[in-house]
Amino acid sequence: MKLREFVKGIYTVGVVDWDRRLFDSLIPLPDGTSYNSYLIKGSEKTALIDTVDRLMPNVLIDNLNLLGIKHLDYIISNHAEPDHSGAIPQVVAKYPEAKVVCTPRAKDILIDLFHLPAEKFQTVNDLETISLGNRTLEFIHAPWVHWPETMLTYLKEEQILFSCDFFGSHIATTDLYVTDEGRVYEAAKRYYAEIMMPFRTQIHKNLEKIEEYQFKIIAPSHGPMYNRPDFIIKAYHEWVFDEPKNIVVLPYISMHGSTRKMVDYLVSTLALRGVKVEQFDLSVTDIGKLAMALVDAGTIVIGTPTVLTGPHPSIAYAAVLANALRPKAKFASIIGSYGWGTKVVETIAGLIPNLKVEIIPPVICKGQPREVDYQALEKLAETIAQKHKENGFK
Ligand code: FEO
C-alpha cells in the first residue's frame, strides 16, 4: 500500500512492488519498483494521474476506497504502457462518469489495449489545460519518453510535474521523496540507460521544452518523488548532453581462455594509458549494469570467441542490445580468437548498424594469443587512448 497526502488534497495512491525482479521479461529489477498513481482534489473536480500495473488494480481501488472517493472526473493517462494504464478498466468501471484524458495517440493505443469505447476519452492538445476549480492541470506533450504518445502533467498552482516514466527509477521504497541521492542517481541512470537512451534526441528536445517551467516537486511514475528537482534534471542533462567519457566498455565471453587473455592484456594496457575500462563477463552480467556503463562510454570493445564461425550467442545478444540502446560512444572494436575459421567481425558489424561509431581495426587471433597478437592489442590500446584524447573525452 502507498497512500499518503504529500500536499494538501494531493495523495499518492499507487503500488510499491517490492518483489518484482524482472520487467518486460527482460530488465532486471534488483530493487523492485513502484507504479505511482496520484489523486488530486480540486475545489470542483477530482483527477487521478495514471493508474497502476495491470496485475495490481485492487491496491489502487482499495486506496481510493480508503480515501472515500465517490466521484472521479478525470483519469489522466500520461503514458499508455500497461504498468501505468493497466488498471484503467477497473477505475472506469468504478467511476463510469470519469473521462480518460490523454494525447490523441494514447487514445488509439488505450482502445487497442482495453477495448474501451471512444466516448470514454477526452484528448488534449499540447499545453491545453483543464481546471479542477482552484487547481489547473497543464498537459505538456513529450513524445518518446519512451513511447510515442507520452505527455507530462503540470499542476500549475503547486508547481508539481507529474512526469510519467521521464525521470523515473525502479526502486521500491517507503520514502515519499528521494532521501539518498547516490542510490537514486544509480537507479535513475540504470532506468535512463535501459528505457530512455534509445530516444536521446527526443529526450534532448523534451528537456529543452520544460526548461521554462518552475518545479517544486517532480513526481514520476516509478520510484520516489524529487523535492529537489534540480538533482535529477542536472543528471539527465549530463547523460543526454555531455560528450562521452574517457571510458572503454568491454563486454566479453571466453570459452577456453584465449579471449580472456586478450581481454586482460588490453584492459591493463588501456589502464596504463590512463583510459578507464569497465569489463563485463556476459556469462554472469546484469545487463542493466552493462546498459548503465554504455551511457558514458567513449569506445565499446567486444571480446568474443568464435562459435560455428560466428560470435558467441551471448555476444550477439549484447551487440543487438547495444544497437537498440544507441549509446553515444564514438568508437568500437572487436577482439577475440578462433580455432579453425571465423566471420565474427563481419557478423558483429552487421548487428550494430545503429551505432554511429568509427570501427578501430579488430584484433582476432588463431588459438592462444602470440607475441604478435599482444603487439596488436598494444596498438589498439594506443589508438583508443589517442582518439579519446583528440576528442577531448575526460
Ligand atoms: Fe513505466 Fe513505459 O512504463
Short mmCIF file of N, CA and C in Angstrom, two decimals, residues 132-240:
data_model
loop_
_atom_site.label_atom_id
_atom_site.label_comp_id
_atom_site.label_asym_id
_atom_site.label_seq_id
_atom_site.Cartn_x
_atom_site.Cartn_y
_atom_site.Cartn_z
N LEU A 132 -9.54 22.21 -12.27
CA LEU A 132 -10.21 21.42 -11.22
C LEU A 132 -10.89 22.37 -10.22
N GLY A 133 -11.07 23.64 -10.59
CA GLY A 133 -11.59 24.66 -9.67
C GLY A 133 -10.43 25.53 -9.24
N ASN A 134 -9.90 25.25 -8.07
CA ASN A 134 -8.76 26.04 -7.57
C ASN A 134 -7.42 25.51 -8.05
N ARG A 135 -7.46 24.48 -8.89
CA ARG A 135 -6.20 23.90 -9.38
C ARG A 135 -6.28 23.71 -10.89
N THR A 136 -5.14 23.84 -11.56
CA THR A 136 -5.11 23.75 -13.03
C THR A 136 -4.08 22.74 -13.48
N LEU A 137 -4.52 21.86 -14.36
CA LEU A 137 -3.59 20.89 -14.94
C LEU A 137 -3.23 21.33 -16.35
N GLU A 138 -1.94 21.41 -16.63
CA GLU A 138 -1.48 21.72 -17.98
C GLU A 138 -0.80 20.46 -18.54
N PHE A 139 -1.14 20.13 -19.78
CA PHE A 139 -0.62 18.90 -20.39
C PHE A 139 0.48 19.25 -21.39
N ILE A 140 1.64 18.75 -21.13
CA ILE A 140 2.81 19.04 -21.97
C ILE A 140 3.12 17.78 -22.78
N HIS A 141 2.85 17.86 -24.08
CA HIS A 141 3.17 16.69 -24.91
C HIS A 141 4.69 16.48 -24.91
N ALA A 142 5.09 15.26 -24.62
CA ALA A 142 6.53 14.93 -24.55
C ALA A 142 6.73 13.57 -25.19
N PRO A 143 6.59 13.52 -26.52
CA PRO A 143 6.68 12.21 -27.17
C PRO A 143 8.03 11.53 -26.97
N TRP A 144 7.97 10.22 -26.93
CA TRP A 144 9.18 9.37 -26.87
C TRP A 144 9.91 9.41 -25.55
N VAL A 145 9.15 9.55 -24.46
CA VAL A 145 9.75 9.27 -23.15
C VAL A 145 8.99 8.10 -22.51
N HIS A 146 9.02 7.04 -23.07
CA HIS A 146 9.79 6.42 -24.12
C HIS A 146 8.90 5.78 -25.19
N TRP A 147 7.61 6.10 -25.18
CA TRP A 147 6.68 5.69 -26.23
C TRP A 147 6.27 6.95 -27.01
N PRO A 148 5.60 6.77 -28.15
CA PRO A 148 5.30 7.96 -28.96
C PRO A 148 4.19 8.85 -28.40
N GLU A 149 3.40 8.32 -27.46
CA GLU A 149 2.19 9.04 -27.03
C GLU A 149 2.36 9.79 -25.71
N THR A 150 3.55 9.78 -25.13
CA THR A 150 3.71 10.24 -23.76
C THR A 150 3.49 11.75 -23.59
N MET A 151 2.93 12.10 -22.44
CA MET A 151 2.79 13.52 -22.07
C MET A 151 3.10 13.67 -20.58
N LEU A 152 3.35 14.91 -20.18
CA LEU A 152 3.60 15.24 -18.79
C LEU A 152 2.42 16.09 -18.31
N THR A 153 2.10 16.01 -17.04
CA THR A 153 1.03 16.84 -16.50
C THR A 153 1.62 17.77 -15.45
N TYR A 154 1.37 19.07 -15.64
CA TYR A 154 1.95 20.08 -14.73
C TYR A 154 0.83 20.71 -13.92
N LEU A 155 0.94 20.58 -12.62
CA LEU A 155 -0.04 21.21 -11.72
C LEU A 155 0.48 22.61 -11.42
N LYS A 156 -0.17 23.60 -12.04
CA LYS A 156 0.41 24.95 -12.08
C LYS A 156 0.55 25.59 -10.69
N GLU A 157 -0.53 25.53 -9.92
CA GLU A 157 -0.53 26.28 -8.66
C GLU A 157 0.55 25.78 -7.70
N GLU A 158 0.73 24.46 -7.65
CA GLU A 158 1.71 23.88 -6.72
C GLU A 158 3.07 23.62 -7.38
N GLN A 159 3.16 23.87 -8.70
CA GLN A 159 4.40 23.64 -9.46
C GLN A 159 4.90 22.20 -9.29
N ILE A 160 3.98 21.26 -9.52
CA ILE A 160 4.35 19.84 -9.47
C ILE A 160 4.28 19.28 -10.89
N LEU A 161 5.35 18.61 -11.31
CA LEU A 161 5.37 17.96 -12.62
C LEU A 161 5.15 16.46 -12.42
N PHE A 162 4.07 15.95 -12.98
CA PHE A 162 3.82 14.50 -13.00
C PHE A 162 4.40 14.00 -14.32
N SER A 163 5.52 13.31 -14.23
CA SER A 163 6.39 13.18 -15.40
C SER A 163 6.34 11.80 -16.07
N CYS A 164 5.44 10.94 -15.70
CA CYS A 164 5.37 9.54 -16.17
C CYS A 164 6.74 8.89 -16.06
N ASP A 165 7.17 8.10 -17.03
CA ASP A 165 8.46 7.40 -16.89
C ASP A 165 9.66 8.34 -16.87
N PHE A 166 9.50 9.52 -17.48
CA PHE A 166 10.58 10.51 -17.54
C PHE A 166 11.06 10.80 -16.11
N PHE A 167 12.33 10.68 -15.85
CA PHE A 167 12.96 10.90 -14.54
C PHE A 167 12.69 9.77 -13.53
N GLY A 168 12.09 8.68 -13.98
CA GLY A 168 11.74 7.61 -13.05
C GLY A 168 12.93 6.77 -12.62
N SER A 169 12.68 5.93 -11.62
CA SER A 169 13.70 4.96 -11.18
C SER A 169 12.97 3.73 -10.65
N HIS A 170 13.56 2.57 -10.91
CA HIS A 170 12.96 1.34 -10.38
C HIS A 170 13.49 1.11 -8.97
N ILE A 171 12.76 1.66 -8.01
CA ILE A 171 13.11 1.45 -6.60
C ILE A 171 11.82 1.25 -5.82
N ALA A 172 11.79 0.19 -5.02
CA ALA A 172 10.69 0.03 -4.07
C ALA A 172 11.14 0.66 -2.76
N THR A 173 10.38 1.58 -2.24
CA THR A 173 10.77 2.26 -1.00
C THR A 173 9.52 2.80 -0.30
N THR A 174 9.64 2.96 1.02
CA THR A 174 8.56 3.64 1.74
C THR A 174 8.77 5.15 1.75
N ASP A 175 9.93 5.60 1.24
CA ASP A 175 10.18 7.05 1.20
C ASP A 175 9.30 7.71 0.15
N LEU A 176 8.69 8.82 0.52
CA LEU A 176 7.92 9.60 -0.46
C LEU A 176 8.87 10.31 -1.42
N TYR A 177 9.91 10.90 -0.83
CA TYR A 177 10.87 11.68 -1.62
C TYR A 177 12.24 11.00 -1.60
N VAL A 178 13.07 11.41 -2.54
CA VAL A 178 14.45 10.91 -2.57
C VAL A 178 15.14 11.31 -1.27
N THR A 179 15.69 10.34 -0.57
CA THR A 179 16.46 10.65 0.64
C THR A 179 17.94 10.38 0.43
N ASP A 180 18.25 9.38 -0.40
CA ASP A 180 19.65 9.01 -0.67
C ASP A 180 19.91 9.28 -2.15
N GLU A 181 20.46 10.45 -2.44
CA GLU A 181 20.61 10.84 -3.85
C GLU A 181 21.58 9.93 -4.59
N GLY A 182 22.59 9.41 -3.90
CA GLY A 182 23.53 8.49 -4.53
C GLY A 182 22.83 7.24 -5.03
N ARG A 183 21.98 6.68 -4.19
CA ARG A 183 21.27 5.46 -4.57
C ARG A 183 20.30 5.73 -5.72
N VAL A 184 19.60 6.85 -5.64
CA VAL A 184 18.61 7.14 -6.69
C VAL A 184 19.31 7.54 -7.99
N TYR A 185 20.45 8.21 -7.89
CA TYR A 185 21.21 8.54 -9.10
C TYR A 185 21.53 7.25 -9.87
N GLU A 186 21.99 6.25 -9.14
CA GLU A 186 22.35 4.96 -9.75
C GLU A 186 21.12 4.30 -10.39
N ALA A 187 20.01 4.28 -9.65
CA ALA A 187 18.80 3.62 -10.17
C ALA A 187 18.20 4.41 -11.34
N ALA A 188 18.23 5.73 -11.25
CA ALA A 188 17.68 6.56 -12.33
C ALA A 188 18.55 6.46 -13.58
N LYS A 189 19.85 6.32 -13.39
CA LYS A 189 20.75 6.18 -14.53
C LYS A 189 20.53 4.82 -15.21
N ARG A 190 20.35 3.80 -14.41
CA ARG A 190 20.03 2.47 -14.96
C ARG A 190 18.73 2.55 -15.77
N TYR A 191 17.76 3.25 -15.21
CA TYR A 191 16.46 3.39 -15.87
C TYR A 191 16.59 4.17 -17.19
N TYR A 192 17.34 5.28 -17.11
CA TYR A 192 17.59 6.07 -18.32
C TYR A 192 18.25 5.20 -19.40
N ALA A 193 19.27 4.44 -18.98
CA ALA A 193 20.04 3.64 -19.94
C ALA A 193 19.17 2.61 -20.64
N GLU A 194 18.31 1.97 -19.86
CA GLU A 194 17.50 0.86 -20.41
C GLU A 194 16.31 1.35 -21.21
N ILE A 195 15.75 2.49 -20.82
CA ILE A 195 14.45 2.91 -21.35
C ILE A 195 14.54 4.15 -22.23
N MET A 196 15.32 5.13 -21.79
CA MET A 196 15.30 6.44 -22.45
C MET A 196 16.42 6.64 -23.47
N MET A 197 17.58 6.02 -23.23
CA MET A 197 18.75 6.32 -24.06
C MET A 197 18.50 6.14 -25.56
N PRO A 198 17.71 5.12 -25.98
CA PRO A 198 17.49 4.99 -27.42
C PRO A 198 16.82 6.21 -28.04
N PHE A 199 16.18 7.05 -27.21
CA PHE A 199 15.46 8.23 -27.72
C PHE A 199 16.14 9.52 -27.28
N ARG A 200 17.46 9.46 -27.23
CA ARG A 200 18.22 10.59 -26.68
C ARG A 200 17.91 11.90 -27.39
N THR A 201 17.72 11.86 -28.71
CA THR A 201 17.45 13.10 -29.44
C THR A 201 16.12 13.71 -29.00
N GLN A 202 15.11 12.85 -28.84
CA GLN A 202 13.81 13.37 -28.41
C GLN A 202 13.84 13.80 -26.94
N ILE A 203 14.60 13.07 -26.12
CA ILE A 203 14.74 13.45 -24.70
C ILE A 203 15.38 14.84 -24.62
N HIS A 204 16.35 15.05 -25.47
CA HIS A 204 17.02 16.36 -25.56
C HIS A 204 15.97 17.47 -25.77
N LYS A 205 15.09 17.25 -26.76
CA LYS A 205 14.05 18.27 -27.07
C LYS A 205 13.10 18.45 -25.88
N ASN A 206 12.74 17.34 -25.23
CA ASN A 206 11.81 17.44 -24.11
C ASN A 206 12.44 18.14 -22.90
N LEU A 207 13.74 17.92 -22.70
CA LEU A 207 14.42 18.64 -21.61
C LEU A 207 14.41 20.14 -21.90
N GLU A 208 14.62 20.50 -23.16
CA GLU A 208 14.59 21.93 -23.52
C GLU A 208 13.18 22.49 -23.34
N LYS A 209 12.19 21.67 -23.67
CA LYS A 209 10.79 22.14 -23.61
C LYS A 209 10.37 22.50 -22.18
N ILE A 210 10.88 21.77 -21.20
CA ILE A 210 10.44 22.04 -19.81
C ILE A 210 11.34 23.04 -19.10
N GLU A 211 12.34 23.58 -19.82
CA GLU A 211 13.28 24.49 -19.17
C GLU A 211 12.60 25.74 -18.61
N GLU A 212 11.53 26.19 -19.27
CA GLU A 212 10.89 27.44 -18.84
C GLU A 212 10.00 27.27 -17.62
N TYR A 213 9.79 26.03 -17.18
CA TYR A 213 8.88 25.77 -16.04
C TYR A 213 9.65 25.79 -14.72
N GLN A 214 8.94 26.17 -13.67
CA GLN A 214 9.48 26.06 -12.31
C GLN A 214 8.89 24.82 -11.66
N PHE A 215 9.70 24.04 -11.01
CA PHE A 215 9.20 22.83 -10.33
C PHE A 215 9.56 22.86 -8.85
N LYS A 216 8.57 22.60 -8.02
CA LYS A 216 8.87 22.36 -6.60
C LYS A 216 9.03 20.86 -6.37
N ILE A 217 8.24 20.08 -7.13
CA ILE A 217 8.28 18.62 -6.99
C ILE A 217 8.20 18.01 -8.39
N ILE A 218 9.01 16.99 -8.64
CA ILE A 218 8.79 16.13 -9.81
C ILE A 218 8.31 14.79 -9.28
N ALA A 219 7.15 14.38 -9.78
CA ALA A 219 6.51 13.14 -9.31
C ALA A 219 6.47 12.15 -10.48
N PRO A 220 7.46 11.27 -10.59
CA PRO A 220 7.49 10.30 -11.69
C PRO A 220 6.55 9.13 -11.44
N SER A 221 6.46 8.24 -12.39
CA SER A 221 5.55 7.11 -12.22
C SER A 221 6.26 5.86 -11.70
N HIS A 222 7.58 5.92 -11.52
CA HIS A 222 8.32 4.87 -10.82
C HIS A 222 9.28 5.53 -9.84
N GLY A 223 9.38 4.95 -8.65
CA GLY A 223 10.38 5.41 -7.69
C GLY A 223 9.92 6.61 -6.90
N PRO A 224 10.78 7.10 -5.98
CA PRO A 224 10.38 8.22 -5.12
C PRO A 224 10.29 9.54 -5.89
N MET A 225 9.56 10.49 -5.28
CA MET A 225 9.44 11.83 -5.88
C MET A 225 10.69 12.66 -5.55
N TYR A 226 10.86 13.70 -6.37
CA TYR A 226 12.01 14.60 -6.17
C TYR A 226 11.51 15.92 -5.59
N ASN A 227 11.90 16.24 -4.36
CA ASN A 227 11.57 17.57 -3.83
C ASN A 227 12.77 18.52 -4.00
N ARG A 228 13.80 17.99 -4.65
CA ARG A 228 14.93 18.83 -5.10
C ARG A 228 15.12 18.49 -6.57
N PRO A 229 14.19 18.97 -7.43
CA PRO A 229 14.16 18.52 -8.83
C PRO A 229 15.45 18.79 -9.61
N ASP A 230 16.21 19.82 -9.19
CA ASP A 230 17.45 20.13 -9.92
C ASP A 230 18.38 18.93 -9.98
N PHE A 231 18.33 18.11 -8.94
CA PHE A 231 19.21 16.93 -8.88
C PHE A 231 19.00 16.03 -10.09
N ILE A 232 17.76 15.70 -10.39
CA ILE A 232 17.52 14.74 -11.48
C ILE A 232 17.60 15.43 -12.85
N ILE A 233 17.20 16.70 -12.91
CA ILE A 233 17.30 17.41 -14.20
C ILE A 233 18.78 17.56 -14.58
N LYS A 234 19.62 17.87 -13.60
CA LYS A 234 21.06 18.00 -13.86
C LYS A 234 21.64 16.66 -14.31
N ALA A 235 21.20 15.58 -13.66
CA ALA A 235 21.70 14.25 -14.04
C ALA A 235 21.30 13.92 -15.48
N TYR A 236 20.05 14.21 -15.85
CA TYR A 236 19.60 13.95 -17.22
C TYR A 236 20.40 14.78 -18.22
N HIS A 237 20.67 16.03 -17.86
CA HIS A 237 21.47 16.88 -18.76
C HIS A 237 22.83 16.25 -18.99
N GLU A 238 23.42 15.74 -17.92
CA GLU A 238 24.75 15.11 -18.03
C GLU A 238 24.68 13.89 -18.96
N TRP A 239 23.68 13.04 -18.77
CA TRP A 239 23.58 11.81 -19.56
C TRP A 239 23.27 12.11 -21.03
N VAL A 240 22.45 13.13 -21.25
CA VAL A 240 21.98 13.40 -22.62
C VAL A 240 22.94 14.32 -23.38
#
